[in-house]
């Protein structure tokens, strides 16, 4: 293993939850409300959870076969050297690609809402620099940092929801399932791949120190993130109605701006930006770490740390070339990302798992 | 990658022998390490070795039953206790009856004549020179190639007084001083057990400073004591004059702002740390004792917390943790709000703030930086100034920097409030080391807040938090028990639970974790118990 760190199952749960919640809750209400209308919260509650559970089942049972190696390390052993290296290379590139979207999302949000005159490149570089420091310190450091950040993150999100829940109009959820289940499923597509990002457990599994609690941590994340994101979507739709939600740019931010308690507690989007930056740095840290480990194992390097910087630089360049504007990001997230993510999160690991079962590779836990 | 390796892992060069560094005696070292039987030649050697040392006294006397044996008594008049020399040594040696008629010899002198216990016999020069330099009287007699060293140090240290940097309202008021034996006595009095181990080291070729590792043998992880010894052994220098020099040598991450080592001048704090399985390193000549391993939670703990009721102690703890954030972040947040996020300030407040800033020529960032720098200068001046001028500086500080700067239109009054707030907050951090670090970090955050607003501050906080999570103190994560989270150890972190609930020592530091009986919760006597007791009690009326 390239990183000697050890993380507990609780830390894994927090890390995985942060990967969804950090970016998702800003975009999810808008994207889901567009497709599913007033039933957006059902999308988050049922289909997304089912999809994410499938990803958990596939990825964890695959990881269990090689408990001390990362995905890109054992691929050649499962499917043969050349196809293995090929898939490993593709997985690495995909990791770098989706990380570049995150960098862009983060910087754009901050530029739009807070620092309108600061060049977006500066914001991206600052985010990336901090995350690079975290990633090169190792997974243990990121996990511990997140252990402090995530509870605060969750607490502020809950407070935010509690403060606006008096303004929820239940009529906004009616009529329920007006157009059948198809819109619900459509609305679930983007959030599903967001929660499906927990497939990076394929790279985090070796660091888990209590391997018996792997399913608890992964399913725990599916439930925890499921409940929180359902609440966020339900609150947004409940307060603004689905039509207005679909037109919002950053729904959660608008929600925070809406809060007014006794005329003193106002303009709480400050907390959103703070939470968001903290969460995004953790998320970027995990993905930089994962992408560098994937690249290092694919290229048979002994040290992943020298790759963290180049990986971060690549993500910034890719992000600026392909996702220069908010529209491009949302187009990618709602039209391309679901299929793309589905292939990389479920299809490829599923295929590899199938081959591993058939060729009896790795440790067979079922026996 | 080889390039990197060559760059960063330079092989240590074998050290060239250096007579001054190795012995602390430079060139004036005697040619032959052993003494001569000839007293005249010994006297010449002493003269050469202690050239120009005018406070060295060489006393030539005749000893023995018949005053027939010439002898030399050599000492530094400045460091020995002269009354002891007169009454305890000279008068005894010069009285012929004390020899009982036997022939004079070092053994006789050591065992039968000299009444004090701290006598040792040495046969080579380095030990004798060292002894003379460390407040011993050397006695060399004719015809013997040895010397007696009689230790009689003068007591040139101050009395036990109150702590200077870590005062406490409730709780003991004694503090360590510069004498290591006094410090050990203060500890031994609090921990009277054979379990209290004291391992002595001598560091510094010139200063020969005594450095002691102190720990409770059954509570400490054996590797910790071993590791401290290894790191102390690495120190090869001419002098150790402060605990800070030792601290820099003991750090896990040598470049980090956070050393993971706490220093305290309070014996009760050290005793309680030892009881939790930590080790203490005492340095002779300084009242500051180093404690390791240390976590940030430890550094936020004051002795008062255990002297006061737990409700109040917990309240104070929460105040203190908030003060930590205020001390580090308040000016940065002020700058960020004023320069970038005016919309986040409530409208009524915004009006006042803007009205105050009317006429201030500088941007908020410059203003804040200027004010914080001048406050730090004031603080430094307050420490350096002779005590009698202390009043002056406080007047100059409040009137000039406070009021006058506002009315001259150089700074806004809001900024003065912020600076005062941070100053108060930074003094409520119990650990001197941590408080200094926070003071430095404040400037880092101000720069971030000035250039990137709240986003920059949050990025900085994340960077700091990531760094703090990577710092270890002798293997113990500095941020534990917060990260990694250890729920059982949170009982003494942000709040303090009642004493009868703190049954276990911190899980990571102590070797044995059970501290006390788990059934200590006090309760009133059970009903039937009480009635029977009341019956037994003789009626007062």
XYZ file of N, CA and C in Angstrom, chain B residues 7-86:
240
model
N 18.209 15.110 -2.698
C 17.998 16.462 -2.207
C 17.647 16.480 -0.736
N 16.736 15.606 -0.374
C 16.146 15.732 0.957
C 16.791 14.846 2.015
N 17.313 13.700 1.603
C 17.903 12.819 2.616
C 19.416 12.854 2.522
N 19.996 13.945 2.895
C 21.456 14.006 2.904
C 21.974 13.086 3.994
N 23.011 12.342 3.651
C 23.566 11.465 4.679
C 24.258 12.304 5.742
N 24.065 11.967 7.005
C 24.735 12.760 8.040
C 26.247 12.601 7.943
N 26.952 13.718 7.977
C 28.404 13.678 7.910
C 28.961 13.252 9.267
N 30.014 12.416 9.269
C 30.621 12.077 10.562
C 31.207 13.338 11.202
N 30.956 13.504 12.482
C 31.334 14.744 13.138
C 32.839 14.778 13.428
N 33.472 15.910 13.154
C 34.878 16.059 13.488
C 35.009 16.258 15.000
N 35.980 15.603 15.626
C 36.134 15.826 17.058
C 36.526 17.282 17.339
N 35.968 17.824 18.384
C 36.161 19.237 18.696
C 36.387 19.309 20.194
N 37.569 19.754 20.602
C 37.913 19.612 22.013
C 36.975 20.446 22.883
N 36.557 21.611 22.377
C 35.694 22.448 23.201
C 34.307 21.854 23.325
N 33.795 21.345 22.164
C 32.449 20.777 22.168
C 32.403 19.499 22.998
N 33.502 18.698 22.962
C 33.448 17.414 23.641
C 33.656 17.536 25.144
N 34.523 18.447 25.559
C 34.831 18.493 26.984
C 34.428 19.794 27.629
N 34.238 20.813 26.840
C 33.921 22.114 27.398
C 35.126 22.784 28.016
N 36.329 22.234 27.785
C 37.498 22.812 28.420
C 38.524 23.360 27.444
N 38.230 23.228 26.161
C 39.103 23.829 25.167
C 40.542 23.362 25.272
N 41.464 24.291 25.168
C 42.868 23.905 25.076
C 43.518 23.705 26.436
N 42.973 24.332 27.493
C 43.668 24.305 28.767
C 43.435 22.990 29.516
N 43.438 21.915 28.779
C 43.195 20.623 29.382
C 44.513 19.986 29.794
N 44.630 19.386 30.968
C 45.930 18.830 31.386
C 46.397 17.707 30.468
N 47.725 17.615 30.321
C 48.290 16.619 29.402
C 47.981 15.208 29.845
N 48.175 14.951 31.136
C 47.929 13.594 31.620
C 46.645 13.604 32.441
N 45.772 12.660 32.190
C 44.484 12.710 32.866
C 44.546 12.356 34.343
N 45.639 11.731 34.811
C 45.645 11.314 36.210
C 46.510 12.251 37.062
N 46.269 12.214 38.356
C 46.997 13.088 39.262
C 48.404 12.561 39.520
N 49.207 13.462 39.998
C 50.552 13.053 40.373
C 50.595 12.864 41.897
N 51.612 12.093 42.402
C 51.744 11.976 43.854
C 52.430 13.209 44.440
N 52.977 13.987 43.537
C 53.706 15.164 43.967
C 52.772 16.354 44.050
N 52.614 16.932 45.237
C 51.654 18.010 45.456
C 51.991 19.255 44.639
N 53.329 19.537 44.504
C 53.737 20.736 43.773
C 53.267 20.645 42.318
N 53.466 19.436 41.736
C 53.075 19.291 40.328
C 51.560 19.389 40.175
N 50.834 18.832 41.122
C 49.377 18.959 41.077
C 48.972 20.428 41.138
N 49.665 21.178 42.004
C 49.302 22.585 42.124
C 49.564 23.324 40.806
N 50.653 22.960 40.141
C 50.964 23.589 38.851
C 49.864 23.285 37.833
N 49.442 22.025 37.812
C 48.374 21.661 36.872
C 47.132 22.502 37.121
N 46.741 22.612 38.368
C 45.561 23.415 38.710
C 45.735 24.851 38.226
N 46.934 25.394 38.465
C 47.208 26.784 38.047
C 47.013 26.948 36.545
N 47.521 25.930 35.797
C 47.423 26.027 34.330
C 45.972 25.899 33.887
N 45.304 24.927 34.460
C 43.929 24.679 34.027
C 43.043 25.871 34.327
N 43.178 26.391 35.520
C 42.318 27.522 35.911
C 43.041 28.846 35.738
N 43.696 28.996 34.603
C 44.393 30.240 34.346
C 43.395 31.397 34.304
N 43.764 32.493 34.908
C 42.920 33.697 34.936
C 41.644 33.559 35.747
N 41.447 32.430 36.411
C 40.250 32.332 37.243
C 40.604 32.888 38.617
N 40.402 34.187 38.775
C 40.870 34.808 40.007
C 40.011 34.484 41.209
N 38.805 33.994 40.977
C 37.987 33.656 42.137
C 38.261 32.241 42.633
N 39.239 31.548 42.036
C 39.612 30.223 42.550
C 40.549 30.401 43.746
N 40.219 29.761 44.841
C 41.053 29.863 46.036
C 41.862 28.575 46.171
N 43.176 28.684 46.253
C 44.008 27.515 46.536
C 44.624 27.729 47.913
N 44.171 26.936 48.835
C 44.537 27.109 50.233
C 45.587 26.057 50.554
N 46.777 26.491 50.994
C 47.793 25.488 51.332
C 47.793 25.303 52.841
N 47.553 24.072 53.285
C 47.477 23.797 54.722
C 48.345 22.594 55.062
N 48.571 22.413 56.342
C 49.281 21.209 56.815
C 48.309 20.425 57.674
N 48.122 19.167 57.331
C 47.119 18.360 58.032
C 47.792 17.247 58.815
N 46.973 16.401 59.393
C 47.484 15.231 60.099
C 47.632 15.505 61.575
N 47.902 14.439 62.347
C 48.011 14.573 63.800
C 49.092 15.564 64.199
N 50.155 15.652 63.391
C 51.246 16.558 63.788
C 51.356 17.760 62.867
N 50.323 17.998 62.074
C 50.392 19.056 61.055
C 51.599 18.867 60.158
N 51.835 17.604 59.760
C 53.051 17.296 59.017
C 52.799 17.107 57.534
N 51.565 16.845 57.136
C 51.303 16.556 55.723
C 50.804 17.807 55.012
N 51.531 18.297 54.031
C 51.014 19.441 53.273
C 49.821 19.023 52.413
N 48.890 19.926 52.263
C 47.697 19.608 51.481
C 47.186 20.868 50.807
N 46.356 20.667 49.788
C 45.753 21.790 49.072
C 44.248 21.718 49.222
N 43.644 22.833 49.540
C 42.186 22.910 49.521
C 41.816 23.903 48.435
N 41.093 23.415 47.420
C 40.836 24.241 46.231
C 39.331 24.392 46.045
N 38.896 25.625 45.844
C 37.462 25.838 45.614
C 37.240 27.197 44.991
N 36.044 27.368 44.406
C 35.619 28.683 43.928
C 34.887 29.363 45.059
N 35.424 30.473 45.513
C 34.784 31.124 46.644
C 33.388 31.597 46.281
N 33.138 31.777 44.962
C 31.863 32.371 44.572
C 30.696 31.400 44.691
N 30.933 30.116 44.516
C 29.770 29.236 44.433
C 29.602 28.314 45.631
N 30.561 28.262 46.557
C 30.355 27.349 47.676
C 29.797 28.117 48.863
N 29.325 27.358 49.822
C 28.740 27.978 50.996
C 29.848 28.137 52.037
N 30.251 29.390 52.303
C 31.473 29.590 53.085
C 31.296 29.194 54.548
N 30.099 29.332 55.116
C 29.916 28.914 56.523
C 30.180 27.418 56.680
N 29.667 26.646 55.713
C 29.871 25.203 55.779
C 31.354 24.885 55.660
N 32.034 25.631 54.792
C 33.460 25.395 54.620
C 34.199 25.639 55.928
N 33.862 26.713 56.597
C 34.561 27.047 57.837
C 34.248 26.038 58.945
